[in-house]
mmCIF file of C-alpha atoms in Angstrom:
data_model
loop_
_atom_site.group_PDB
_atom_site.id
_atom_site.type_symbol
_atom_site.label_atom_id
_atom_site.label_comp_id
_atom_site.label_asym_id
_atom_site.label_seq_id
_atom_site.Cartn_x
_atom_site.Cartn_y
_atom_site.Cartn_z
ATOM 1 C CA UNK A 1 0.000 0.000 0.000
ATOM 2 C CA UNK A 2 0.818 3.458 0.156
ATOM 3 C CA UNK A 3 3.459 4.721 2.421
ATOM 4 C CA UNK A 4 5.664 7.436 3.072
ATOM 5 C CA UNK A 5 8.286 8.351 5.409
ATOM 6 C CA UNK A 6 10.646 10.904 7.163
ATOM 7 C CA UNK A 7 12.719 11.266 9.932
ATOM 8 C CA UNK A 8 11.380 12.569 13.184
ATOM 9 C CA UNK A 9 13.700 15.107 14.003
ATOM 10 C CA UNK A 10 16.134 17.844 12.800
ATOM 11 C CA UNK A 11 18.049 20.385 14.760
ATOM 12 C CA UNK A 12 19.946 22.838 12.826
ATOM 13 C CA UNK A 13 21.148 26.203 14.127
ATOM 14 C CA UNK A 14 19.580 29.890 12.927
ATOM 15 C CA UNK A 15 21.064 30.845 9.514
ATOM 16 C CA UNK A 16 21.827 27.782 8.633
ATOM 17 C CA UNK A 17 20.188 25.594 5.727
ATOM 18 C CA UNK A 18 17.538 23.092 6.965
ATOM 19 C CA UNK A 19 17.056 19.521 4.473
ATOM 20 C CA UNK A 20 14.170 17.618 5.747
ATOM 21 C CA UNK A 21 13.830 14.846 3.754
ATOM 22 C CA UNK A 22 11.069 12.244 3.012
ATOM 23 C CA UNK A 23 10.613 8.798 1.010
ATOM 24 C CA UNK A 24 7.358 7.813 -0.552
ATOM 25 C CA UNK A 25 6.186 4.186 -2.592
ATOM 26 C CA UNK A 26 3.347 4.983 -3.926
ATOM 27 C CA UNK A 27 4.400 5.389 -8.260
ATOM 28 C CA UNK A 28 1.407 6.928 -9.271
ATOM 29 C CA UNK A 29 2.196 10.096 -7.307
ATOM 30 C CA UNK A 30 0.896 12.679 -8.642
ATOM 31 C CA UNK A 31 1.425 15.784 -6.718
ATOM 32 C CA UNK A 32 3.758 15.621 -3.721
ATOM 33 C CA UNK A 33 3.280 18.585 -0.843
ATOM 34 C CA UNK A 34 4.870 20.102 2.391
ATOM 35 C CA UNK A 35 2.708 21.199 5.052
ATOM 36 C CA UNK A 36 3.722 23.308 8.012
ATOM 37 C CA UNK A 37 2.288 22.242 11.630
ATOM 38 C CA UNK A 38 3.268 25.197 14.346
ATOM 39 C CA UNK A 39 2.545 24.374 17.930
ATOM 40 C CA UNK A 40 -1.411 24.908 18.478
ATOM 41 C CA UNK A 41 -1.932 26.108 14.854
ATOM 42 C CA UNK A 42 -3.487 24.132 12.397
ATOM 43 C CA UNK A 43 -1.808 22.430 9.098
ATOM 44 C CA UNK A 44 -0.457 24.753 6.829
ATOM 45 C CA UNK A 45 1.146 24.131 2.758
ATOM 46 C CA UNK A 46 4.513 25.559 2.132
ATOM 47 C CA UNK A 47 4.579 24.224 -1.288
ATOM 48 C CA UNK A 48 3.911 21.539 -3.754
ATOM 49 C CA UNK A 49 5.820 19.660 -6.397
ATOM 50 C CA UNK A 50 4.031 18.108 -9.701
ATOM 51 C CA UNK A 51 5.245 14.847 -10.162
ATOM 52 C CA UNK A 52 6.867 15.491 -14.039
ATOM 53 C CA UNK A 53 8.998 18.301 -12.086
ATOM 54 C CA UNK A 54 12.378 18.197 -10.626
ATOM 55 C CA UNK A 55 12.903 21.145 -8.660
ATOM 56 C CA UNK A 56 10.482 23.968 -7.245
ATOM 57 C CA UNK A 57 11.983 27.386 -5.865
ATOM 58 C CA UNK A 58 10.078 29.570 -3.839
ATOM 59 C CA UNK A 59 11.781 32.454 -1.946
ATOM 60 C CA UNK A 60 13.376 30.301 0.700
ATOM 61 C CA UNK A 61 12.404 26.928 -0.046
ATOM 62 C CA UNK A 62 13.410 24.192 -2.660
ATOM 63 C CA UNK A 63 11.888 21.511 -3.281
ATOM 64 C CA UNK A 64 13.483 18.404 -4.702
ATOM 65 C CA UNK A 65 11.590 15.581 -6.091
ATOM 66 C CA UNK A 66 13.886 12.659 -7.328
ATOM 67 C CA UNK A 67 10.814 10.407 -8.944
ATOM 68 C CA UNK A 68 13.201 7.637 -9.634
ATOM 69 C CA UNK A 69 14.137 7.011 -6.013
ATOM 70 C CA UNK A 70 10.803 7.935 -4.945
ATOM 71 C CA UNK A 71 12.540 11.133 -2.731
ATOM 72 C CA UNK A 72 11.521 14.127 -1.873
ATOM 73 C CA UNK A 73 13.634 17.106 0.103
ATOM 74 C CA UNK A 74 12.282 20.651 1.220
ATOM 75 C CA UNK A 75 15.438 22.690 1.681
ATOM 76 C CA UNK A 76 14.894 25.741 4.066
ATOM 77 C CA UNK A 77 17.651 28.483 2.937
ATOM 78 C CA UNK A 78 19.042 31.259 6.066
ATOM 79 C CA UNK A 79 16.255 29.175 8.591
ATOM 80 C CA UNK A 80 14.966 31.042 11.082
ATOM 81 C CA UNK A 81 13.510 30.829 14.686
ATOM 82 C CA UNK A 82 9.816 31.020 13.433
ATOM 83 C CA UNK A 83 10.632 28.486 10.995
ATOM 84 C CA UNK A 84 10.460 26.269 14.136
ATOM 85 C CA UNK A 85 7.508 23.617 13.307
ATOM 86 C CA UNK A 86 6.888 20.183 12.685
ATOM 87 C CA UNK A 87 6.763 19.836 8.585
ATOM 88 C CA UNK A 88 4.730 16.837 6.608
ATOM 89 C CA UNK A 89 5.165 15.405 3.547
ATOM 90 C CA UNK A 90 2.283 14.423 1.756
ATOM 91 C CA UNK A 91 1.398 12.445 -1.644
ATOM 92 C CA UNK A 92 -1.694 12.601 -3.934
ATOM 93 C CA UNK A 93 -2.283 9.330 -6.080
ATOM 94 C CA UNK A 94 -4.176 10.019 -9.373
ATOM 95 C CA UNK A 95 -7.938 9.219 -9.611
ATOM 96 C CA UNK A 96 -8.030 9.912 -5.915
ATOM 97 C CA UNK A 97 -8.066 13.498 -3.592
ATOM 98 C CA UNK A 98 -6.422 11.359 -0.422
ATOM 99 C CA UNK A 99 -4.013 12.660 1.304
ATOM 100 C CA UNK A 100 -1.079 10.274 2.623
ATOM 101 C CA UNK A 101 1.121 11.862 5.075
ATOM 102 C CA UNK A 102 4.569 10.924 6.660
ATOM 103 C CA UNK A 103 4.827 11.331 10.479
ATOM 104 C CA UNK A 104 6.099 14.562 10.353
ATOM 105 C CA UNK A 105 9.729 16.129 11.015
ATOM 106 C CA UNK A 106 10.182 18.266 14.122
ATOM 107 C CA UNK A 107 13.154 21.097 13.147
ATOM 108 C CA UNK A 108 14.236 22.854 16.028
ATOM 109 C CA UNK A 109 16.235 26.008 15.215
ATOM 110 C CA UNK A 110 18.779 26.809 17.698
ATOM 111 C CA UNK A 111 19.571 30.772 17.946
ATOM 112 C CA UNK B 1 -12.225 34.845 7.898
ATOM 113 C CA UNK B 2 -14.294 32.099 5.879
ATOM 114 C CA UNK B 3 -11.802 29.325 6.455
ATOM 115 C CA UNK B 4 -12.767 25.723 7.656
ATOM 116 C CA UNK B 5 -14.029 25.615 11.123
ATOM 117 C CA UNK B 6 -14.557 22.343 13.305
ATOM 118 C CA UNK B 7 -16.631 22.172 16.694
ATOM 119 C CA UNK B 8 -16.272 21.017 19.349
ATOM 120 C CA UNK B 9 -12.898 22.304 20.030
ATOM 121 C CA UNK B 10 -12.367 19.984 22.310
ATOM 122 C CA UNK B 11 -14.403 16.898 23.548
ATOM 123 C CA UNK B 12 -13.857 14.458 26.572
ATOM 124 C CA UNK B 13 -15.874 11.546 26.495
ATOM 125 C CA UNK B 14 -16.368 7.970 28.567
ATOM 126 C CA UNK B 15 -15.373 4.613 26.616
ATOM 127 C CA UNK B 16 -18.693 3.167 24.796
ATOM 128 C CA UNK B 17 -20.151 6.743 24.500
ATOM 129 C CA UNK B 18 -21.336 7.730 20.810
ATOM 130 C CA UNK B 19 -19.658 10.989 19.700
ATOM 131 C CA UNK B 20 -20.057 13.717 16.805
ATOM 132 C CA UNK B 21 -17.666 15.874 15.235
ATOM 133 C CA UNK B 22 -19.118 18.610 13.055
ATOM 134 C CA UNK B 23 -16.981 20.275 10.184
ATOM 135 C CA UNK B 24 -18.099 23.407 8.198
ATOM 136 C CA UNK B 25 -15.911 23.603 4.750
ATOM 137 C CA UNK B 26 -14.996 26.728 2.737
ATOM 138 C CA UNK B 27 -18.063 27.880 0.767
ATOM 139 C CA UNK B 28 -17.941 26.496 -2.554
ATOM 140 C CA UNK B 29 -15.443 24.076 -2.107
ATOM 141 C CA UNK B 30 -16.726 20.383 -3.468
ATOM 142 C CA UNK B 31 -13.905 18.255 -1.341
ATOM 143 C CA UNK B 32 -14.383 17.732 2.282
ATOM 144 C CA UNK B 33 -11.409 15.407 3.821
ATOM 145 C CA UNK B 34 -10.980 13.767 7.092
ATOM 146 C CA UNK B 35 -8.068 12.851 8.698
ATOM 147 C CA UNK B 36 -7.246 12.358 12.372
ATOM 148 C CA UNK B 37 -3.888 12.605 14.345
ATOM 149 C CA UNK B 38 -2.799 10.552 16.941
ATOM 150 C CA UNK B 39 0.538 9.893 18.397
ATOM 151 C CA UNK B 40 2.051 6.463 16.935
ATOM 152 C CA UNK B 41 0.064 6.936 13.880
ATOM 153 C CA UNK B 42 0.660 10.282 12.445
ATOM 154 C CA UNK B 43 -1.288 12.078 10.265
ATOM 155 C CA UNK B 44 -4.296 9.113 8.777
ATOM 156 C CA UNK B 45 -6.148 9.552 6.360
ATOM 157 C CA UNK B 46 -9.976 8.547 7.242
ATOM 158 C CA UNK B 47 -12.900 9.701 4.621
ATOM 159 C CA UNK B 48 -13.359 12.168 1.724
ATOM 160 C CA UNK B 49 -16.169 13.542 -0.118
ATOM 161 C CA UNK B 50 -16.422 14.717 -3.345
ATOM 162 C CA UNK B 51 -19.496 16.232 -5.038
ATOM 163 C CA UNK B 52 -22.508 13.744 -5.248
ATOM 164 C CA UNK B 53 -19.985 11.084 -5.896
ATOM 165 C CA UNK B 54 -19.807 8.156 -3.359
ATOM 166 C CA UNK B 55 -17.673 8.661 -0.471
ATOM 167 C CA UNK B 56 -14.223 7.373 -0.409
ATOM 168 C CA UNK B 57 -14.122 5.112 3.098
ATOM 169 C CA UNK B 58 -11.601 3.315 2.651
ATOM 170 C CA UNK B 59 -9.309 4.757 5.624
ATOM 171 C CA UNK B 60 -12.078 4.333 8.220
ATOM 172 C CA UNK B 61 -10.723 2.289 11.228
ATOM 173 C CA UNK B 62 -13.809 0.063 11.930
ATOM 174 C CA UNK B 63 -17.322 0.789 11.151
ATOM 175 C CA UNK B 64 -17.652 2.038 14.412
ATOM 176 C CA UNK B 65 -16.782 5.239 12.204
ATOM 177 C CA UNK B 66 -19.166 7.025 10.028
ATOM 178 C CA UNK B 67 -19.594 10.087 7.927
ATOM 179 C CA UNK B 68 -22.119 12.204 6.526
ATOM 180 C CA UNK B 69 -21.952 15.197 4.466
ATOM 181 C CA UNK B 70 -25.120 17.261 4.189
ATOM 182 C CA UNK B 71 -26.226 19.536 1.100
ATOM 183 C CA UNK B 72 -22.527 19.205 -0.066
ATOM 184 C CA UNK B 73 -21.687 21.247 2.538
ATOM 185 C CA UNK B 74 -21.513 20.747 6.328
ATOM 186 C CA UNK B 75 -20.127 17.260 7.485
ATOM 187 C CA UNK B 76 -20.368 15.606 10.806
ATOM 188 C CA UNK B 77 -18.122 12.367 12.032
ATOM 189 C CA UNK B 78 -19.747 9.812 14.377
ATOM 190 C CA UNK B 79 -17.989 7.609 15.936
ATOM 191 C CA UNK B 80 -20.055 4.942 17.881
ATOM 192 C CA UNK B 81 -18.876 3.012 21.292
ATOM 193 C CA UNK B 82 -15.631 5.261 21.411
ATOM 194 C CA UNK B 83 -12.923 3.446 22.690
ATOM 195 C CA UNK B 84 -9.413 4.537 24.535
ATOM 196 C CA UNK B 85 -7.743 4.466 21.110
ATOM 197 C CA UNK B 86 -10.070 6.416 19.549
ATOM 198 C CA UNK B 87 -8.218 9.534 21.066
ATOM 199 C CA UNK B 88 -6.580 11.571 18.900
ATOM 200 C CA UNK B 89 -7.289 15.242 17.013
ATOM 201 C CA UNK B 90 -9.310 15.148 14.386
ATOM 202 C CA UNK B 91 -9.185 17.245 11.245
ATOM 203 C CA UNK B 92 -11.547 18.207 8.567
ATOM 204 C CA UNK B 93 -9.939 19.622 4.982
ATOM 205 C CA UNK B 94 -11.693 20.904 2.281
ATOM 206 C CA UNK B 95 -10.185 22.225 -1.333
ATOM 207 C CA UNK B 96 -12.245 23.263 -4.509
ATOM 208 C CA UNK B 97 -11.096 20.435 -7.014
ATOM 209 C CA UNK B 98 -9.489 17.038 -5.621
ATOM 210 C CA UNK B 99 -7.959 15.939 -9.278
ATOM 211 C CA UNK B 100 -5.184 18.838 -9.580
ATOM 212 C CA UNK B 101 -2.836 20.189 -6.867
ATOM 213 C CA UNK B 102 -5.390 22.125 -5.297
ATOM 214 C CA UNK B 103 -4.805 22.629 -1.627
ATOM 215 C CA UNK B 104 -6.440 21.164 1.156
ATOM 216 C CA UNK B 105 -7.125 23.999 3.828
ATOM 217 C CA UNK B 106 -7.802 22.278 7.286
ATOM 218 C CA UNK B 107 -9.559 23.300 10.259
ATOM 219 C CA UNK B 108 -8.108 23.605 13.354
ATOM 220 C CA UNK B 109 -9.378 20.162 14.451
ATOM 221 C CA UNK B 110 -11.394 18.554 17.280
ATOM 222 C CA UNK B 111 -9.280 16.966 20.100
ATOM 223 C CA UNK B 112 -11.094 13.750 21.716
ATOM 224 C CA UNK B 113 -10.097 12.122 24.380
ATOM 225 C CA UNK B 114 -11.886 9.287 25.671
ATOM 226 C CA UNK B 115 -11.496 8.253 28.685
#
């Protein structure tokens, strides 16, 4: 079945560059997204990838989407204390509206 | 704002008690999602609607879980005999057209806890 995963945690320190990176299985893929979670707030979307795209730029993030390897990265440029969330990756299938997230990545950002 | 709201809040119930969880999705939008979020198991994906089409069910836990969606708008979750496990917050998504990127906007969720 469908699955996708990332790792649970990522520290990195202000200014730095963030990579949180996530592994799905699911071929048919057809639109691959990153949603922000802050503490108490509801789910947010950064951004979202097509899957016949490689790379999507916006301000400070890149996206990555290797559809070979099934991987995905969201790259976080000069990160920032308020960039401080927990971040999902999610895949659409085609024919279907569903949703399948990973478990979610905690960064911290240390000042 | 006219985003997606959820109510209760927040809802504490006793194991075996029948529960309902009420979403209201952006006007005009045809999609209404659930999902629910418990430690352990993430972010799952339970039940979405689309249109007059037949819900897709096919992430509902047990059919102790059931969904309704109203005049294509307003939807309501029941979940019957809740059970310890059944704890967890509970999100409602809705988008305008499920077959392109369009985004999902959630609610802020309902957190049950049954104890």
């Amino acid at each position: 079945g469908e699955d996708v995963e990332q790792s649970l945690f990522l520290s990195v320190r202000e200014g730095d560059s963030s990579v949180i990176n996530c592994t799905y299985t699911d071929s048919s893929s057809t639109y691959l997204y990153w949603y922000k979670q802050e503490p108490g707030a509801g789910l947010q979307l950064l951004t979202y990838i097509f899957s016949n795209m490689d790379m999507k730029q916006d301000q400070r993030l890149t996206v990555l989407l290797n559809k070979k390897d099934k991987h995905l990265s969201l790259r976080i440029a000069d990160t920032q204390t308020g960039d401080s969330a927990i971040y999902f990756c999610a895949e659409k299938g085609s024919n279907t509206g569903k949703l399948i997230f990973g478990q979610g990545t905690t960064l911290q950002v240390k000042p | 704002g006219a985003g997606v709201s959820q109510s209760p809040s927040n809802k504490v119930t006793e194991k075996g008690k029948d529960v309902e969880l009420r979403c209201d999705p952006i006007s005009g939008h045809t999609a209404l999602y659930w999902y629910r979020q418990s430690l352990g198991q993430g972010l799952e994906f339970l039940i979405y609607f689309q249109g007059n089409s037949a819900p897709d069910k096919s992430g509902l836990p047990s059919d102790r879980f059931s969904a309704e969606r109203t005049g294509g708008s307003v939807s309501t979750l029941t979940i019957q005999r809740t059970q310890q496990e059944d704890s967890a917050v509970y999100l409602c998504a809705s988008s305008s057209s499920p077959g392109t990127g369009f985004e999902q906007f959630f609610g802020p969720g309902t957190r049950l806890t049954v104890l």
